[in-house]
PDB file of C-alpha atoms in Angstrom:
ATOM      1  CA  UNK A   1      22.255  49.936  30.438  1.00 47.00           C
ATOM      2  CA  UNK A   2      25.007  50.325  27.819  1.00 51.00           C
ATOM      3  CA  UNK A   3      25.799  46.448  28.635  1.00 52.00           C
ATOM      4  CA  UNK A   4      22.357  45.405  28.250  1.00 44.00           C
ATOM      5  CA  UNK A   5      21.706  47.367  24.917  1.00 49.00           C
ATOM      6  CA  UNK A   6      25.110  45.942  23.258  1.00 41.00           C
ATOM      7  CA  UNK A   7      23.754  42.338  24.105  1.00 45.00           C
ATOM      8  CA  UNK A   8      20.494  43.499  22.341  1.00 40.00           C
ATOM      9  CA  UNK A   9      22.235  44.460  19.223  1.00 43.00           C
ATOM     10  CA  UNK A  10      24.437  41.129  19.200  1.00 42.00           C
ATOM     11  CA  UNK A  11      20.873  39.163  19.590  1.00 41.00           C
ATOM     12  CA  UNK A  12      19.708  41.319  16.711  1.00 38.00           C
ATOM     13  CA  UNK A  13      22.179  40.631  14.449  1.00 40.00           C
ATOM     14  CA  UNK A  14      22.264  37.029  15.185  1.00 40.00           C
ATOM     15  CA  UNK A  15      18.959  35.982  14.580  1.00 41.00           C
ATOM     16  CA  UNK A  16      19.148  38.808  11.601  1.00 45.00           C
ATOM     17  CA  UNK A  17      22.305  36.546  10.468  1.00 47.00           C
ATOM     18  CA  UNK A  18      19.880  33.684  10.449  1.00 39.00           C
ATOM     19  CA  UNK A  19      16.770  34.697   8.591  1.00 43.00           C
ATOM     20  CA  UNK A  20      19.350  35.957   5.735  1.00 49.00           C
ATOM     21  CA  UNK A  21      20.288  32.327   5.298  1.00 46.00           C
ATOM     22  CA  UNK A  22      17.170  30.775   5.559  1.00 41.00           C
ATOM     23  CA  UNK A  23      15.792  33.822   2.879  1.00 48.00           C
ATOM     24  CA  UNK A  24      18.833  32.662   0.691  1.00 48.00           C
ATOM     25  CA  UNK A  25      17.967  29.410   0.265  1.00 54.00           C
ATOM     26  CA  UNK A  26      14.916  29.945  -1.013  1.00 54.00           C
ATOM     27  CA  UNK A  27      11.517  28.469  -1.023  1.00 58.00           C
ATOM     28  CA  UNK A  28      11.786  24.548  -0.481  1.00 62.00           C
ATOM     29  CA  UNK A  29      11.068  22.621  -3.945  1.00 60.00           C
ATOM     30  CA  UNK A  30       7.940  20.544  -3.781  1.00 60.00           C
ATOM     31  CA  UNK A  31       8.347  16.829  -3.560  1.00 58.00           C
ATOM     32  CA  UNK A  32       9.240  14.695  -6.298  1.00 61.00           C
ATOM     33  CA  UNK A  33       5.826  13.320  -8.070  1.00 63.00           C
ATOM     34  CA  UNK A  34       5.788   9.468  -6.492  1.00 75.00           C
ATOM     35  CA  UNK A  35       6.415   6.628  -9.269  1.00 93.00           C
ATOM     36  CA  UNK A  36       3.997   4.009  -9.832  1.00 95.00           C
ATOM     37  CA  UNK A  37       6.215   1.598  -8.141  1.00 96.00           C
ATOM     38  CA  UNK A  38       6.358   3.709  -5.487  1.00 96.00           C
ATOM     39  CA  UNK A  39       2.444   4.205  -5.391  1.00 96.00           C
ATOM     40  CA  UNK A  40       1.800  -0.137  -5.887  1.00 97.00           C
ATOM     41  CA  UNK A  41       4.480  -0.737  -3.255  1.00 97.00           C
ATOM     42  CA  UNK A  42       2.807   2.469  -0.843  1.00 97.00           C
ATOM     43  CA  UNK A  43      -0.859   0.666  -1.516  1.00 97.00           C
ATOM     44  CA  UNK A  44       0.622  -3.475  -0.590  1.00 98.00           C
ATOM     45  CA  UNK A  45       1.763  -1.402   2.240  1.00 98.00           C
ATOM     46  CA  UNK A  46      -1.377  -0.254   3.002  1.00 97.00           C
ATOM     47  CA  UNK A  47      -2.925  -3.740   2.462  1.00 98.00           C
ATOM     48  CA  UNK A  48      -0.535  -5.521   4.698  1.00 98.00           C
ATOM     49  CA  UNK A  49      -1.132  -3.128   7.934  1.00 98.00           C
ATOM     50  CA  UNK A  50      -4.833  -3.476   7.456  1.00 98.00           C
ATOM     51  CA  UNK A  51      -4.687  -7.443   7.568  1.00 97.00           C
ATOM     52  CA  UNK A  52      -2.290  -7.057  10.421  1.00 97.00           C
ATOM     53  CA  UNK A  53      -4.792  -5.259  12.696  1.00 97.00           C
ATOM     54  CA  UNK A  54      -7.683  -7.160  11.278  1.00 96.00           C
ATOM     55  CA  UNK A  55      -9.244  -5.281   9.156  1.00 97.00           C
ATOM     56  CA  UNK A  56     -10.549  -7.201   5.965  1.00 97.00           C
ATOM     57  CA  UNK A  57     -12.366  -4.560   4.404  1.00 97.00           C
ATOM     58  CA  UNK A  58      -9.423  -1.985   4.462  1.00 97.00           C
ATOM     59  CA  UNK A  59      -7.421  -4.874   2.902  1.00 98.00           C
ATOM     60  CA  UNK A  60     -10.008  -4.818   0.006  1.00 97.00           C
ATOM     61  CA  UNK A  61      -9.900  -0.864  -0.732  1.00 97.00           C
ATOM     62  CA  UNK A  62      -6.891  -1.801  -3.005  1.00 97.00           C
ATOM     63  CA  UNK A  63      -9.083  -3.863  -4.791  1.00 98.00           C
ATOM     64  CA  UNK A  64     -11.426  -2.203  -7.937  1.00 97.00           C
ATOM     65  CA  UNK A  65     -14.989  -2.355  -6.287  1.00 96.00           C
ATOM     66  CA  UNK A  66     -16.385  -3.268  -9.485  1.00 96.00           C
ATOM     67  CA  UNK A  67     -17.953  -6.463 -10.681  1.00 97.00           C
ATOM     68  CA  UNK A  68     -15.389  -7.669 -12.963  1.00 97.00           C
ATOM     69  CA  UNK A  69     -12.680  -7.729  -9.985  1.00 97.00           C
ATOM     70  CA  UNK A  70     -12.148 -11.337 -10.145  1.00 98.00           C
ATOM     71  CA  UNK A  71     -10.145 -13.202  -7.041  1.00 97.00           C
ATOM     72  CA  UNK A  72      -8.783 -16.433  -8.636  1.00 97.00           C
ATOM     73  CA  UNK A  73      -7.585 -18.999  -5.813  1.00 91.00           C
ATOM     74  CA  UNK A  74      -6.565 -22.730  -5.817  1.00 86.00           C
ATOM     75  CA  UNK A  75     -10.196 -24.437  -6.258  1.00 87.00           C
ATOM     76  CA  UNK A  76     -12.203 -21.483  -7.118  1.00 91.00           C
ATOM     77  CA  UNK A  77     -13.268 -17.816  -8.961  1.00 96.00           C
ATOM     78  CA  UNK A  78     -15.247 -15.339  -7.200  1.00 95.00           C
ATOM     79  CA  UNK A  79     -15.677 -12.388  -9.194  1.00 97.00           C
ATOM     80  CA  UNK A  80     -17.286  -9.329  -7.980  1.00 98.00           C
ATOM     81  CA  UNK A  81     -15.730  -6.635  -5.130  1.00 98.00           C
ATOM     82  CA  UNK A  82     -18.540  -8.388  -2.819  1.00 97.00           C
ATOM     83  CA  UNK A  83     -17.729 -11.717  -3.412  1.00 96.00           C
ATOM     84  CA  UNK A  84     -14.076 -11.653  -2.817  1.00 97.00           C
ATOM     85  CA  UNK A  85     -14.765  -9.549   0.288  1.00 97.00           C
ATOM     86  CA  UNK A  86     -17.305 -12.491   1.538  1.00 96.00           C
ATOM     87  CA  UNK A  87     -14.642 -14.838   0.315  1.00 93.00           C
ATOM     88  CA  UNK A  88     -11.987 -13.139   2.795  1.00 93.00           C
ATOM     89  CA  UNK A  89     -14.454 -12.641   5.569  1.00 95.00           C
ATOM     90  CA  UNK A  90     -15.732 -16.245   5.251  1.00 93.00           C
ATOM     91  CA  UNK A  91     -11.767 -17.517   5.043  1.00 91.00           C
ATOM     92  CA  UNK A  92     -10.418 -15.764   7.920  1.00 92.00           C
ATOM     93  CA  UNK A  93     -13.444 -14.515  10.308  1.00 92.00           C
ATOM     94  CA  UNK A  94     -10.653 -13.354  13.125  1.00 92.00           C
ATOM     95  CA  UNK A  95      -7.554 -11.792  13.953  1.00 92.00           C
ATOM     96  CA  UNK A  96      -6.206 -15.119  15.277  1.00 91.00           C
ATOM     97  CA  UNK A  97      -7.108 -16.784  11.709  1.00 91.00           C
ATOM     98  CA  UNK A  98      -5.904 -14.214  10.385  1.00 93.00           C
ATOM     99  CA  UNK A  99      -2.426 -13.485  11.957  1.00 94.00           C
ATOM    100  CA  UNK A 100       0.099 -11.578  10.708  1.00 96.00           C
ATOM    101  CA  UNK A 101       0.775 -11.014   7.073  1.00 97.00           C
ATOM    102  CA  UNK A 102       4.167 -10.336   5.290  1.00 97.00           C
ATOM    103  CA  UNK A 103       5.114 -10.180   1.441  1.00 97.00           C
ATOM    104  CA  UNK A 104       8.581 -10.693   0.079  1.00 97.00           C
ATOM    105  CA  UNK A 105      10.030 -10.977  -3.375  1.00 98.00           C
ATOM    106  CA  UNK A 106       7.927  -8.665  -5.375  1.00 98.00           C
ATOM    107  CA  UNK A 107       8.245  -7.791  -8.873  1.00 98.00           C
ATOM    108  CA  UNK A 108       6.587  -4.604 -10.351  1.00 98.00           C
ATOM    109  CA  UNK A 109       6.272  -4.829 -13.990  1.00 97.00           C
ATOM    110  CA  UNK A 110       4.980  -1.580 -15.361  1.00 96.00           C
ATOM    111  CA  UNK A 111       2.867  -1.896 -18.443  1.00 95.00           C
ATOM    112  CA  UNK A 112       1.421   0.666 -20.862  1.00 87.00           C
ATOM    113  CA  UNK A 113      -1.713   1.142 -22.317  1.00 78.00           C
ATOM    114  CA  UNK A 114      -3.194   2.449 -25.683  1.00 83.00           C
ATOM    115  CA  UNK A 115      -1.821   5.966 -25.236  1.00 86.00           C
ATOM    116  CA  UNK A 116       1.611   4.674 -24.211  1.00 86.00           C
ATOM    117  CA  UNK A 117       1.802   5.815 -20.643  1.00 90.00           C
ATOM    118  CA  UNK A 118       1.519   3.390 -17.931  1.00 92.00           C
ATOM    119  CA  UNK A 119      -1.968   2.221 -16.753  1.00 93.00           C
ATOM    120  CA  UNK A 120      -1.456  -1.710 -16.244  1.00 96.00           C
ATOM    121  CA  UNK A 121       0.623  -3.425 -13.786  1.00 97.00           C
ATOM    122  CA  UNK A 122       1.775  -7.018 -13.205  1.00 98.00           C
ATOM    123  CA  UNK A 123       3.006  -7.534  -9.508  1.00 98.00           C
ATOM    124  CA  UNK A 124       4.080 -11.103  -8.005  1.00 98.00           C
ATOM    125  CA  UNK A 125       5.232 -12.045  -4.991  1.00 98.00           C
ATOM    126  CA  UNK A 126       5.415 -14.401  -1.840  1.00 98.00           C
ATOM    127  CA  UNK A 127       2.545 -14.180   0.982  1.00 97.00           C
ATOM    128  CA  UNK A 128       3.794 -15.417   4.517  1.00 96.00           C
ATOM    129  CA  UNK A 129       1.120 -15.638   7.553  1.00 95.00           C
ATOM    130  CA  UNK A 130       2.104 -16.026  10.901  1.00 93.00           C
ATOM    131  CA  UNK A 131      -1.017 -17.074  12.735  1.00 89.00           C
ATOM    132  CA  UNK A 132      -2.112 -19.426  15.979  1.00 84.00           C
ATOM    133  CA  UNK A 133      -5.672 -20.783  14.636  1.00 75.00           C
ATOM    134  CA  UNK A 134      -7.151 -21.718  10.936  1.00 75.00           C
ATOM    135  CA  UNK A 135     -10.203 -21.718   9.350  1.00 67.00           C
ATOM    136  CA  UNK A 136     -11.347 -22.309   5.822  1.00 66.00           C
ATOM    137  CA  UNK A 137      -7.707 -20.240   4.893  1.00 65.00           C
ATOM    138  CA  UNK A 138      -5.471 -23.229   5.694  1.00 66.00           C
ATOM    139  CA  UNK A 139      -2.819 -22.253   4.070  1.00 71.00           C
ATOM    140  CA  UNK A 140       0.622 -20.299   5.082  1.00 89.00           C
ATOM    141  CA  UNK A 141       2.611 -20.006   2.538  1.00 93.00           C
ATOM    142  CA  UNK A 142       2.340 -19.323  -1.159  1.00 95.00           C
ATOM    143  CA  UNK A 143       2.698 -16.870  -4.475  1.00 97.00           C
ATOM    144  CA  UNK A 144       0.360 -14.616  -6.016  1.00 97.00           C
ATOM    145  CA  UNK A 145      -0.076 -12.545  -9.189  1.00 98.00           C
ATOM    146  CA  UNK A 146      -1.897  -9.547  -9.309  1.00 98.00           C
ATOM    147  CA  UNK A 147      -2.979  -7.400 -12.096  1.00 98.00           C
ATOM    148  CA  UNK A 148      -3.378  -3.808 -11.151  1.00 98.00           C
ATOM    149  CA  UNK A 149      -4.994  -0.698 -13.344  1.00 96.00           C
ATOM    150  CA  UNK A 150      -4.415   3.201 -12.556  1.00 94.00           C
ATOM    151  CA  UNK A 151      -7.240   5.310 -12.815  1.00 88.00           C
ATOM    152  CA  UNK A 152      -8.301   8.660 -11.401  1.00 88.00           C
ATOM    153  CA  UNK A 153      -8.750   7.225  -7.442  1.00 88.00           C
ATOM    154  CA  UNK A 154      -5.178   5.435  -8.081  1.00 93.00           C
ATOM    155  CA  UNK A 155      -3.972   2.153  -8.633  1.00 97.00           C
ATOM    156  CA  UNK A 156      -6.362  -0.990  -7.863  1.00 98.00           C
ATOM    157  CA  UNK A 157      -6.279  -4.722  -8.077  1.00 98.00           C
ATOM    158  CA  UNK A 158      -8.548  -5.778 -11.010  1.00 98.00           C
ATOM    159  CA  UNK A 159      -7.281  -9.783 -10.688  1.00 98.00           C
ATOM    160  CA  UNK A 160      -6.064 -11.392  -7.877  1.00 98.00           C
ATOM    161  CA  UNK A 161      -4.468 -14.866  -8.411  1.00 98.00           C
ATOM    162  CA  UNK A 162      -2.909 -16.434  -5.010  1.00 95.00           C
ATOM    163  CA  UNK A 163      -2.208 -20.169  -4.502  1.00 92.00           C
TER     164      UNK A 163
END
């Protein structure tokens, strides 16, 4: 019994021993408040795995649904959430039109507004689809600028200019 009872006691102090550390270090300090690049980078992210699994409308929720969102492309303007949606949808009607999206070479540019903090963006980059078929969206390869504005639901796509 003596045996057993000593083990005990070294088991005690052990796991004793360990809570005393864990206690010293304190509570864990919340997460660092993610930057705006961060948050435009998270949201192309975002866009990018919807196209990828086919998804069309959870590649617009980046986009402002508002009226004004205006999509600007080689031979046309559609302004309006709806529109550019029915553009896309119209464009690429599959996953095999669609294929697999990548972007490469962004540039974030931050911009402020009125009260000086940061509630414009400027992004451009290169757009890269790997696909087997085509429809109406023949091409690629090619650039885009987008202009992005933060609000209370986060950061959205107002203009949208791709060629």
């Amino acid at each position: 019994m003596r045996a057993w009872g000593w083990k005990l006691a070294t088991v005690l102090l052990v796991v004793a021993g360990l809570v005393g550390c864990l206690e010293a270090q304190g509570p864990k300090a919340p997460a660092p408040p993610v930057t705006d690049d961060a948050a435009i980078r998270a949201a192309l992210d975002d866009q990018v795995a919807a196209w990828n699994r086919g998804d069309i409308t959870g590649f617009m929720a980046t986009y402002e649904d508002s009226p004004e969102t205006t999509f600007v492309g080689t031979a046309s303007i559609n302004k309006g959430w709806e529109n550019v949606l029915q553009r896309y949808q119209k464009g690429y009607p599959n996953k095999d039109v669609m294929g697999m999206l990548t972007f490469s070479k962004l540039e974030i540019r931050l911009l402020p507004g009125s009260t000086g903090k940061t509630e414009y963006a400027v992004v451009v980059g290169h757009f890269h689809l790997e696909r087997i078929a085509k429809g109406e969206g023949t091409k690629d390869d090619g650039i885009f600028s987008l202009v992005w504005h933060k609000s209370s639901t986060g950061w959205k796509i107002l203009l949208d200019h791709t060629s």
